[in-house]
Amino acid sequence: MGIESADEVHDRTESGIPPIKRIVVNGEMPPVRVSQGEANGAPTHIAESFVIDQGAMAPAWTEERMKVESLGVRFDRKEAVKDVSIEVNSGEVLALIGPSGCGKTTLLRSLNKLVDLTPTAVRSGRIMLDGQDTDLMDDTLLRKKVGMLFQQPNPFPMSIFDNVAYGLRERGTKRPGKKELEPIVVDALERAGIWAEVSDNLSHPALSLSGGQQQRLCIARSLAVRPEVLLLDEPCSALDPISTAIIEETIVELKSEIAIVIVTHNLQQAERVADQVGFMYLGDLVEYGSVEQVFNAPMAERTKDYVRGDFG
Ligand SMILES: Nc1ncnc2c1ncn2[C@@H]1O[C@H](COP(=O)(O)OP(=O)(O)OP(=O)(O)O)[C@@H](O)[C@H]1O
Ligand SMILES: [Mg+2]
């Protein structure tokens, strides 16, 4: 990629607002990421968009996995998520931040249609996975491709091995034997960063592991079925700082192969692990951009207040 092949576009608005700079290399100009609240008004921010040829030059980390288009979720009359559009890319960690009750979990649970299991939930808009409308996909298949981890680790009351093998055994009619499963289980435990701690006894009960180990075991269980996207809903909130650091390290290592969305109340954690950040407030996606932009140069006043810790 030669930067000299780029077209540079500088727009200056009448109000003296700083320029929007876009560099386009062999591609179409994408919509600039803007705060939804400002989408219909004058631009009030600097934005940079880079489009790189989606051919061999494109690094894996820019690949789009999921696209959320105008997602709305209501529970009875309560609007939990309002007209949210966002992308989930492999090679990136997307952190969703925002005060309690702003719709982070609801957005996350929409990505694998878990929210549809709530009888009062009404969902609108479209969610695409690899270009396919998730509403046209089989729910079980979708949930294998889009795995989810919760705040409290929830290993099954069985051995470490059987926990990780669980999803593989559920697949298809012919149950694979232990020999067949072993390399996949070991690989998943290695990728989840827990192999060294459990390798001596995989028949050990999962419930006897520490909270941090249980959470990494649950990551291994999700990874074993080869998901494309991993959804993590406050995965470290019940863990001590050391376990948290190990899980954060695991997240960063996994992002080269998997798209990760993490909901967190811990802003330092979002800064440490995220590439993109979405700030939600009362169901709106107020701001969505790179971690540097959202934390160092937030566009919306609400984001500014939140990342400064003025409310939460
Ligand atoms: N099953 C449900 N039935 C009714 N209302 C719900 C349900 N789940 C969520 N809500 C409502 O939707 C809104 C968003 O909730 P959600 O759990 O998505 O927020 P959140 O940002 O994850 O909050 P927290 O940070 O506290 O986990 C809240 O007002 C909540 O009360
Ligand atoms: Mg939540």
mmCIF file of C-alpha atoms and ligand atoms in Angstrom:
data_model
loop_
_atom_site.group_PDB
_atom_site.id
_atom_site.type_symbol
_atom_site.label_atom_id
_atom_site.label_comp_id
_atom_site.label_asym_id
_atom_site.label_seq_id
_atom_site.Cartn_x
_atom_site.Cartn_y
_atom_site.Cartn_z
ATOM 1 C CA MET A 1 0.000 0.000 0.000
ATOM 2 C CA GLY A 2 1.488 3.310 -0.986
ATOM 3 C CA ILE A 3 0.132 6.357 0.730
ATOM 4 C CA GLU A 4 0.925 8.328 -2.438
ATOM 5 C CA SER A 5 -1.967 6.473 -4.129
ATOM 6 C CA ALA A 6 -4.381 7.939 -1.617
ATOM 7 C CA ASP A 7 -6.850 10.696 -2.348
ATOM 8 C CA GLU A 8 -6.982 13.166 0.460
ATOM 9 C CA VAL A 9 -10.140 15.108 0.982
ATOM 10 C CA HIS A 10 -10.264 18.056 3.321
ATOM 11 C CA ASP A 11 -13.655 19.612 3.993
ATOM 12 C CA ARG A 12 -13.985 22.815 6.003
ATOM 13 C CA THR A 13 -17.393 23.743 7.221
ATOM 14 C CA GLU A 14 -18.662 27.294 7.298
ATOM 15 C CA SER A 15 -18.664 27.370 11.070
ATOM 16 C CA GLY A 16 -14.903 26.949 11.136
ATOM 17 C CA ILE A 17 -15.250 23.393 12.400
ATOM 18 C CA PRO A 18 -12.043 21.396 11.987
ATOM 19 C CA PRO A 19 -11.624 19.513 8.728
ATOM 20 C CA ILE A 20 -12.835 16.023 8.040
ATOM 21 C CA LYS A 21 -9.884 14.156 6.633
ATOM 22 C CA ARG A 22 -10.412 10.972 4.708
ATOM 23 C CA ILE A 23 -7.829 8.821 2.997
ATOM 24 C CA VAL A 24 -9.192 6.431 0.410
ATOM 25 C CA VAL A 25 -7.051 3.705 -1.057
ATOM 26 C CA ASN A 26 -8.639 1.606 -3.796
ATOM 27 C CA GLY A 27 -12.079 1.754 -2.326
ATOM 28 C CA GLU A 28 -15.291 3.628 -1.868
ATOM 29 C CA MET A 29 -15.620 6.259 0.795
ATOM 30 C CA PRO A 30 -17.530 4.772 3.740
ATOM 31 C CA PRO A 31 -19.947 6.745 5.854
ATOM 32 C CA VAL A 32 -18.037 8.641 8.516
ATOM 33 C CA ARG A 33 -18.734 7.353 12.004
ATOM 34 C CA VAL A 34 -20.757 10.015 13.736
ATOM 35 C CA SER A 35 -22.679 10.236 16.935
ATOM 36 C CA GLN A 36 -26.239 9.211 16.230
ATOM 37 C CA GLY A 37 -27.577 12.257 18.001
ATOM 38 C CA GLU A 38 -25.585 14.452 15.655
ATOM 39 C CA ALA A 39 -26.164 12.478 12.491
ATOM 40 C CA ASN A 40 -28.724 14.896 11.115
ATOM 41 C CA GLY A 41 -27.036 18.054 12.227
ATOM 42 C CA ALA A 42 -23.850 19.806 11.206
ATOM 43 C CA PRO A 43 -20.671 17.835 11.657
ATOM 44 C CA THR A 44 -19.122 18.767 14.961
ATOM 45 C CA HIS A 45 -16.019 16.668 14.946
ATOM 46 C CA ILE A 46 -12.926 15.535 13.170
ATOM 47 C CA ALA A 47 -13.214 12.104 11.635
ATOM 48 C CA GLU A 48 -10.772 9.994 9.698
ATOM 49 C CA SER A 49 -11.790 7.091 7.516
ATOM 50 C CA PHE A 50 -9.437 4.703 5.832
ATOM 51 C CA VAL A 51 -10.566 2.290 3.163
ATOM 52 C CA ILE A 52 -7.991 -0.224 2.068
ATOM 53 C CA ASP A 53 -8.427 -2.558 -0.890
ATOM 54 C CA GLN A 54 -10.300 -5.555 0.487
ATOM 55 C CA GLY A 55 -8.031 -7.890 -1.488
ATOM 56 C CA ALA A 56 -4.821 -9.517 -0.397
ATOM 57 C CA MET A 57 -3.540 -6.288 1.163
ATOM 58 C CA ALA A 58 -6.281 -6.112 3.752
ATOM 59 C CA PRO A 59 -5.012 -7.356 7.081
ATOM 60 C CA ALA A 60 -7.305 -9.857 8.793
ATOM 61 C CA TRP A 61 -7.953 -7.407 11.588
ATOM 62 C CA THR A 62 -10.049 -5.128 9.428
ATOM 63 C CA GLU A 63 -12.496 -7.789 8.279
ATOM 64 C CA GLU A 64 -16.144 -7.081 8.954
ATOM 65 C CA ARG A 65 -17.970 -9.864 10.793
ATOM 66 C CA MET A 66 -21.200 -8.308 11.999
ATOM 67 C CA LYS A 67 -23.126 -5.255 10.953
ATOM 68 C CA VAL A 68 -25.910 -3.897 13.125
ATOM 69 C CA GLU A 69 -28.311 -1.720 11.165
ATOM 70 C CA SER A 70 -30.797 0.518 12.994
ATOM 71 C CA LEU A 71 -31.320 -1.932 15.831
ATOM 72 C CA GLY A 72 -34.193 -1.163 18.152
ATOM 73 C CA VAL A 73 -35.256 -3.271 21.154
ATOM 74 C CA ARG A 74 -38.316 -2.675 23.316
ATOM 75 C CA PHE A 75 -39.515 -4.531 26.395
ATOM 76 C CA ASP A 76 -43.230 -3.777 26.466
ATOM 77 C CA ARG A 77 -43.153 -0.010 26.112
ATOM 78 C CA LYS A 78 -39.641 0.465 27.469
ATOM 79 C CA GLU A 79 -37.184 1.277 24.684
ATOM 80 C CA ALA A 80 -33.915 -0.363 25.723
ATOM 81 C CA VAL A 81 -31.975 0.136 22.470
ATOM 82 C CA LYS A 82 -32.795 2.899 19.987
ATOM 83 C CA ASP A 83 -31.774 2.912 16.338
ATOM 84 C CA VAL A 84 -28.251 1.642 16.889
ATOM 85 C CA SER A 85 -25.919 0.964 13.964
ATOM 86 C CA ILE A 86 -22.492 -0.471 14.664
ATOM 87 C CA GLU A 87 -19.947 -2.859 13.183
ATOM 88 C CA VAL A 88 -18.111 -5.783 14.713
ATOM 89 C CA ASN A 89 -14.823 -6.593 13.019
ATOM 90 C CA SER A 90 -12.460 -9.498 13.443
ATOM 91 C CA GLY A 91 -9.058 -8.431 14.652
ATOM 92 C CA GLU A 92 -10.652 -5.778 16.824
ATOM 93 C CA VAL A 93 -12.053 -5.566 20.299
ATOM 94 C CA LEU A 94 -15.171 -3.417 20.519
ATOM 95 C CA ALA A 95 -15.963 -2.203 24.033
ATOM 96 C CA LEU A 96 -19.455 -1.059 24.929
ATOM 97 C CA ILE A 97 -19.477 1.386 27.807
ATOM 98 C CA GLY A 98 -22.156 3.459 29.477
ATOM 99 C CA PRO A 99 -24.074 3.804 32.739
ATOM 100 C CA SER A 100 -26.256 1.074 34.179
ATOM 101 C CA GLY A 101 -29.485 0.416 32.294
ATOM 102 C CA CYS A 102 -28.366 2.105 29.052
ATOM 103 C CA GLY A 103 -28.873 -1.008 26.912
ATOM 104 C CA LYS A 104 -25.400 -2.557 26.669
ATOM 105 C CA THR A 105 -26.468 -6.088 27.608
ATOM 106 C CA THR A 106 -29.578 -5.829 25.455
ATOM 107 C CA LEU A 107 -27.464 -4.856 22.449
ATOM 108 C CA LEU A 108 -25.067 -7.718 23.175
ATOM 109 C CA ARG A 109 -27.924 -10.228 23.582
ATOM 110 C CA SER A 110 -29.381 -9.073 20.278
ATOM 111 C CA LEU A 111 -26.224 -10.053 18.411
ATOM 112 C CA ASN A 112 -26.927 -13.756 18.961
ATOM 113 C CA LYS A 113 -30.713 -13.347 19.317
ATOM 114 C CA LEU A 114 -30.690 -14.345 22.996
ATOM 115 C CA VAL A 115 -32.903 -11.310 23.548
ATOM 116 C CA ASP A 116 -35.620 -13.025 21.500
ATOM 117 C CA LEU A 117 -36.018 -15.506 24.353
ATOM 118 C CA THR A 118 -37.525 -12.715 26.471
ATOM 119 C CA PRO A 119 -41.254 -12.877 25.678
ATOM 120 C CA THR A 120 -41.805 -9.110 26.001
ATOM 121 C CA ALA A 121 -38.883 -8.190 23.734
ATOM 122 C CA VAL A 122 -39.590 -6.681 20.332
ATOM 123 C CA ARG A 123 -36.602 -6.232 18.064
ATOM 124 C CA SER A 124 -36.407 -4.106 14.906
ATOM 125 C CA GLY A 125 -33.656 -3.378 12.372
ATOM 126 C CA ARG A 126 -31.213 -5.849 10.917
ATOM 127 C CA ILE A 127 -28.174 -7.712 12.201
ATOM 128 C CA MET A 128 -25.899 -9.261 9.622
ATOM 129 C CA LEU A 129 -23.231 -11.915 10.192
ATOM 130 C CA ASP A 130 -20.806 -12.313 7.294
ATOM 131 C CA GLY A 131 -23.321 -10.610 5.030
ATOM 132 C CA GLN A 132 -26.188 -12.884 6.047
ATOM 133 C CA ASP A 133 -29.268 -11.663 7.903
ATOM 134 C CA THR A 134 -29.181 -13.368 11.317
ATOM 135 C CA ASP A 135 -32.984 -13.515 11.300
ATOM 136 C CA LEU A 136 -32.707 -15.994 8.432
ATOM 137 C CA MET A 137 -30.175 -18.146 10.292
ATOM 138 C CA ASP A 138 -30.817 -21.086 12.563
ATOM 139 C CA ASP A 139 -30.575 -19.825 16.167
ATOM 140 C CA THR A 140 -28.357 -22.683 17.372
ATOM 141 C CA LEU A 141 -25.919 -22.221 14.509
ATOM 142 C CA LEU A 142 -25.876 -18.459 15.113
ATOM 143 C CA ARG A 143 -25.097 -18.984 18.800
ATOM 144 C CA LYS A 144 -22.204 -21.273 17.928
ATOM 145 C CA LYS A 145 -20.790 -18.658 15.585
ATOM 146 C CA VAL A 146 -21.500 -15.868 18.058
ATOM 147 C CA GLY A 147 -20.555 -17.187 21.512
ATOM 148 C CA MET A 148 -21.348 -15.376 24.734
ATOM 149 C CA LEU A 149 -19.866 -15.162 28.207
ATOM 150 C CA PHE A 150 -21.587 -13.706 31.216
ATOM 151 C CA GLN A 151 -20.613 -11.763 34.298
ATOM 152 C CA GLN A 152 -20.618 -14.821 36.556
ATOM 153 C CA PRO A 153 -18.635 -17.767 35.193
ATOM 154 C CA ASN A 154 -21.051 -20.633 34.592
ATOM 155 C CA PRO A 155 -19.131 -23.872 34.107
ATOM 156 C CA PHE A 156 -21.274 -26.992 33.999
ATOM 157 C CA PRO A 157 -21.068 -29.389 36.979
ATOM 158 C CA MET A 158 -18.784 -31.805 35.159
ATOM 159 C CA SER A 159 -15.065 -32.217 34.504
ATOM 160 C CA ILE A 160 -12.832 -29.598 32.875
ATOM 161 C CA PHE A 161 -12.545 -31.811 29.800
ATOM 162 C CA ASP A 162 -16.296 -32.385 29.506
ATOM 163 C CA ASN A 163 -17.005 -28.670 29.858
ATOM 164 C CA VAL A 164 -14.824 -27.807 26.886
ATOM 165 C CA ALA A 165 -16.018 -30.824 24.889
ATOM 166 C CA TYR A 166 -19.679 -30.057 25.605
ATOM 167 C CA GLY A 167 -20.468 -28.041 22.481
ATOM 168 C CA LEU A 168 -18.538 -30.460 20.280
ATOM 169 C CA ARG A 169 -20.508 -33.452 21.563
ATOM 170 C CA GLU A 170 -23.767 -31.626 20.980
ATOM 171 C CA ARG A 171 -22.847 -31.138 17.348
ATOM 172 C CA GLY A 172 -24.364 -33.581 14.878
ATOM 173 C CA THR A 173 -25.679 -37.080 15.502
ATOM 174 C CA LYS A 174 -22.413 -39.012 15.726
ATOM 175 C CA ARG A 175 -20.840 -38.324 19.116
ATOM 176 C CA PRO A 176 -17.077 -37.977 18.737
ATOM 177 C CA GLY A 177 -14.895 -40.073 21.055
ATOM 178 C CA LYS A 178 -12.483 -38.718 23.680
ATOM 179 C CA LYS A 179 -9.411 -39.351 21.480
ATOM 180 C CA GLU A 180 -10.951 -37.331 18.671
ATOM 181 C CA LEU A 181 -11.916 -34.502 21.003
ATOM 182 C CA GLU A 182 -8.685 -34.279 22.970
ATOM 183 C CA PRO A 183 -6.633 -32.133 20.556
ATOM 184 C CA ILE A 184 -9.525 -29.679 20.165
ATOM 185 C CA VAL A 185 -10.031 -29.457 23.932
ATOM 186 C CA VAL A 186 -6.306 -28.908 24.549
ATOM 187 C CA ASP A 187 -6.157 -26.279 21.811
ATOM 188 C CA ALA A 188 -9.151 -24.401 23.256
ATOM 189 C CA LEU A 189 -7.653 -24.474 26.763
ATOM 190 C CA GLU A 190 -4.359 -23.166 25.379
ATOM 191 C CA ARG A 191 -6.034 -20.346 23.472
ATOM 192 C CA ALA A 192 -8.041 -19.386 26.552
ATOM 193 C CA GLY A 193 -4.792 -19.100 28.527
ATOM 194 C CA ILE A 194 -5.615 -21.757 31.128
ATOM 195 C CA TRP A 195 -3.873 -24.862 29.798
ATOM 196 C CA ALA A 196 -0.795 -24.583 32.035
ATOM 197 C CA GLU A 197 -2.994 -24.483 35.132
ATOM 198 C CA VAL A 198 -5.178 -27.497 34.326
ATOM 199 C CA SER A 199 -3.089 -29.726 32.068
ATOM 200 C CA ASP A 200 -2.199 -32.136 34.891
ATOM 201 C CA ASN A 201 -5.787 -33.205 35.500
ATOM 202 C CA LEU A 202 -8.512 -32.557 32.965
ATOM 203 C CA SER A 203 -10.895 -34.876 34.820
ATOM 204 C CA HIS A 204 -10.882 -32.455 37.767
ATOM 205 C CA PRO A 205 -14.346 -30.980 38.485
ATOM 206 C CA ALA A 206 -14.717 -27.565 36.838
ATOM 207 C CA LEU A 207 -16.545 -26.165 39.846
ATOM 208 C CA SER A 208 -13.453 -26.609 42.019
ATOM 209 C CA LEU A 209 -11.497 -24.071 39.939
ATOM 210 C CA SER A 210 -11.121 -20.453 41.072
ATOM 211 C CA GLY A 211 -13.460 -17.791 39.645
ATOM 212 C CA GLY A 212 -10.812 -16.514 37.229
ATOM 213 C CA GLN A 213 -9.996 -20.040 36.089
ATOM 214 C CA GLN A 214 -13.703 -20.825 35.678
ATOM 215 C CA GLN A 215 -14.150 -17.758 33.474
ATOM 216 C CA ARG A 216 -11.203 -18.795 31.279
ATOM 217 C CA LEU A 217 -12.615 -22.336 31.167
ATOM 218 C CA CYS A 218 -15.873 -20.828 29.894
ATOM 219 C CA ILE A 219 -13.867 -18.926 27.266
ATOM 220 C CA ALA A 220 -12.277 -22.268 26.274
ATOM 221 C CA ARG A 221 -15.751 -23.862 26.074
ATOM 222 C CA SER A 222 -16.854 -21.092 23.717
ATOM 223 C CA LEU A 223 -13.673 -21.278 21.640
ATOM 224 C CA ALA A 224 -13.911 -25.045 21.151
ATOM 225 C CA VAL A 225 -16.815 -24.645 18.735
ATOM 226 C CA ARG A 226 -14.800 -22.132 16.713
ATOM 227 C CA PRO A 227 -16.937 -19.017 17.040
ATOM 228 C CA GLU A 228 -16.372 -16.045 14.765
ATOM 229 C CA VAL A 229 -17.506 -13.560 17.370
ATOM 230 C CA LEU A 230 -17.218 -13.649 21.163
ATOM 231 C CA LEU A 231 -19.533 -11.523 23.295
ATOM 232 C CA LEU A 232 -18.311 -10.801 26.813
ATOM 233 C CA ASP A 233 -20.713 -9.179 29.243
ATOM 234 C CA GLU A 234 -18.653 -7.731 32.098
ATOM 235 C CA PRO A 235 -16.517 -10.892 32.186
ATOM 236 C CA CYS A 236 -14.189 -9.645 34.918
ATOM 237 C CA SER A 237 -16.580 -7.918 37.282
ATOM 238 C CA ALA A 238 -16.576 -10.878 39.680
ATOM 239 C CA LEU A 239 -12.818 -11.412 39.488
ATOM 240 C CA ASP A 240 -9.734 -10.264 41.380
ATOM 241 C CA PRO A 241 -7.176 -7.967 39.655
ATOM 242 C CA ILE A 242 -4.770 -10.806 38.805
ATOM 243 C CA SER A 243 -7.459 -12.946 37.146
ATOM 244 C CA THR A 244 -8.723 -9.804 35.404
ATOM 245 C CA ALA A 245 -5.254 -9.096 33.996
ATOM 246 C CA ILE A 246 -4.961 -12.690 32.723
ATOM 247 C CA ILE A 247 -8.377 -12.505 31.033
ATOM 248 C CA GLU A 248 -7.522 -9.136 29.467
ATOM 249 C CA GLU A 249 -4.320 -10.649 28.099
ATOM 250 C CA THR A 250 -6.332 -13.579 26.720
ATOM 251 C CA ILE A 251 -8.786 -11.173 25.054
ATOM 252 C CA VAL A 252 -6.001 -9.244 23.348
ATOM 253 C CA GLU A 253 -4.376 -12.470 22.164
ATOM 254 C CA LEU A 254 -7.661 -13.843 20.811
ATOM 255 C CA LYS A 255 -8.563 -10.783 18.775
ATOM 256 C CA SER A 256 -6.310 -11.733 15.869
ATOM 257 C CA GLU A 257 -8.569 -14.717 15.170
ATOM 258 C CA ILE A 258 -11.929 -13.673 16.540
ATOM 259 C CA ALA A 259 -14.083 -10.545 16.720
ATOM 260 C CA ILE A 260 -14.669 -9.576 20.338
ATOM 261 C CA VAL A 261 -17.316 -7.359 21.884
ATOM 262 C CA ILE A 262 -16.905 -6.619 25.571
ATOM 263 C CA VAL A 263 -19.286 -4.769 27.856
ATOM 264 C CA THR A 264 -17.465 -3.200 30.743
ATOM 265 C CA HIS A 265 -18.008 -0.662 33.490
ATOM 266 C CA ASN A 266 -14.275 -0.491 33.952
ATOM 267 C CA LEU A 267 -13.063 2.364 31.758
ATOM 268 C CA GLN A 268 -9.411 1.478 32.306
ATOM 269 C CA GLN A 269 -10.202 -2.010 31.078
ATOM 270 C CA ALA A 270 -11.867 -0.598 27.963
ATOM 271 C CA GLU A 271 -8.795 1.545 27.339
ATOM 272 C CA ARG A 272 -6.485 -1.428 27.819
ATOM 273 C CA VAL A 273 -8.222 -3.966 25.599
ATOM 274 C CA ALA A 274 -10.402 -2.105 23.098
ATOM 275 C CA ASP A 275 -9.704 -0.861 19.603
ATOM 276 C CA GLN A 276 -13.181 0.601 19.076
ATOM 277 C CA VAL A 277 -15.493 1.959 21.752
ATOM 278 C CA GLY A 278 -19.234 2.539 21.711
ATOM 279 C CA PHE A 279 -20.663 4.794 24.409
ATOM 280 C CA MET A 280 -24.346 4.171 25.134
ATOM 281 C CA TYR A 281 -26.734 6.346 27.060
ATOM 282 C CA LEU A 282 -30.455 5.697 27.594
ATOM 283 C CA GLY A 283 -30.565 3.252 24.689
ATOM 284 C CA ASP A 284 -28.745 5.522 22.231
ATOM 285 C CA LEU A 285 -25.316 4.877 20.835
ATOM 286 C CA VAL A 286 -24.090 8.361 21.590
ATOM 287 C CA GLU A 287 -20.589 7.901 20.293
ATOM 288 C CA TYR A 288 -18.666 5.242 18.410
ATOM 289 C CA GLY A 289 -15.045 5.510 17.390
ATOM 290 C CA SER A 290 -11.499 4.443 18.069
ATOM 291 C CA VAL A 291 -10.444 4.031 21.681
ATOM 292 C CA GLU A 292 -8.074 6.992 21.339
ATOM 293 C CA GLN A 293 -10.780 9.243 19.959
ATOM 294 C CA VAL A 294 -13.505 8.318 22.447
ATOM 295 C CA PHE A 295 -11.252 8.611 25.483
ATOM 296 C CA ASN A 296 -8.987 11.486 24.430
ATOM 297 C CA ALA A 297 -11.190 13.572 22.138
ATOM 298 C CA PRO A 298 -14.831 12.666 22.770
ATOM 299 C CA MET A 299 -17.252 14.497 20.504
ATOM 300 C CA ALA A 300 -20.399 14.488 22.610
ATOM 301 C CA GLU A 301 -20.655 16.270 25.949
ATOM 302 C CA ARG A 302 -22.225 13.157 27.532
ATOM 303 C CA THR A 303 -19.289 11.023 26.477
ATOM 304 C CA LYS A 304 -16.906 13.630 27.824
ATOM 305 C CA ASP A 305 -18.678 13.621 31.201
ATOM 306 C CA TYR A 306 -18.790 9.824 31.323
ATOM 307 C CA VAL A 307 -15.163 9.146 30.439
ATOM 308 C CA ARG A 308 -14.097 11.851 32.913
ATOM 309 C CA GLY A 309 -16.077 10.002 35.560
ATOM 310 C CA ASP A 310 -18.558 12.846 36.109
ATOM 311 C CA PHE A 311 -21.462 10.391 36.135
ATOM 312 C CA GLY A 312 -21.861 6.649 35.983
HETATM 313 N N1 LIG B 1 -35.953 -8.836 30.336
HETATM 314 C C1 LIG B 1 -36.258 -7.538 30.479
HETATM 315 N N2 LIG B 1 -37.528 -7.148 30.689
HETATM 316 C C2 LIG B 1 -37.862 -5.845 30.840
HETATM 317 N N3 LIG B 1 -36.963 -4.834 30.760
HETATM 318 C C3 LIG B 1 -35.692 -5.164 30.542
HETATM 319 C C4 LIG B 1 -35.262 -6.524 30.403
HETATM 320 N N4 LIG B 1 -33.916 -6.533 30.194
HETATM 321 C C5 LIG B 1 -33.537 -5.240 30.220
HETATM 322 N N5 LIG B 1 -34.582 -4.433 30.428
HETATM 323 C C6 LIG B 1 -34.544 -2.970 30.521
HETATM 324 O O1 LIG B 1 -33.848 -2.469 29.409
HETATM 325 C C7 LIG B 1 -32.975 -1.419 29.778
HETATM 326 C C8 LIG B 1 -31.557 -1.764 29.374
HETATM 327 O O2 LIG B 1 -31.125 -2.847 30.164
HETATM 328 P P1 LIG B 1 -29.694 -3.533 29.960
HETATM 329 O O3 LIG B 1 -29.655 -4.724 30.850
HETATM 330 O O4 LIG B 1 -29.474 -3.743 28.520
HETATM 331 O O5 LIG B 1 -28.722 -2.377 30.486
HETATM 332 P P2 LIG B 1 -27.169 -2.404 30.759
HETATM 333 O O6 LIG B 1 -26.604 -1.214 30.068
HETATM 334 O O7 LIG B 1 -26.595 -3.725 30.426
HETATM 335 O O8 LIG B 1 -27.083 -2.150 32.334
HETATM 336 P P3 LIG B 1 -26.028 -2.696 33.426
HETATM 337 O O9 LIG B 1 -24.783 -1.899 33.206
HETATM 338 O O10 LIG B 1 -26.679 -2.393 34.740
HETATM 339 O O11 LIG B 1 -25.829 -4.162 33.205
HETATM 340 C C9 LIG B 1 -33.155 -1.219 31.275
HETATM 341 O O12 LIG B 1 -34.062 -0.167 31.484
HETATM 342 C C10 LIG B 1 -33.749 -2.528 31.742
HETATM 343 O O13 LIG B 1 -34.578 -2.343 32.848
HETATM 344 MG MG MG B 2 -25.684 -5.248 31.537
#
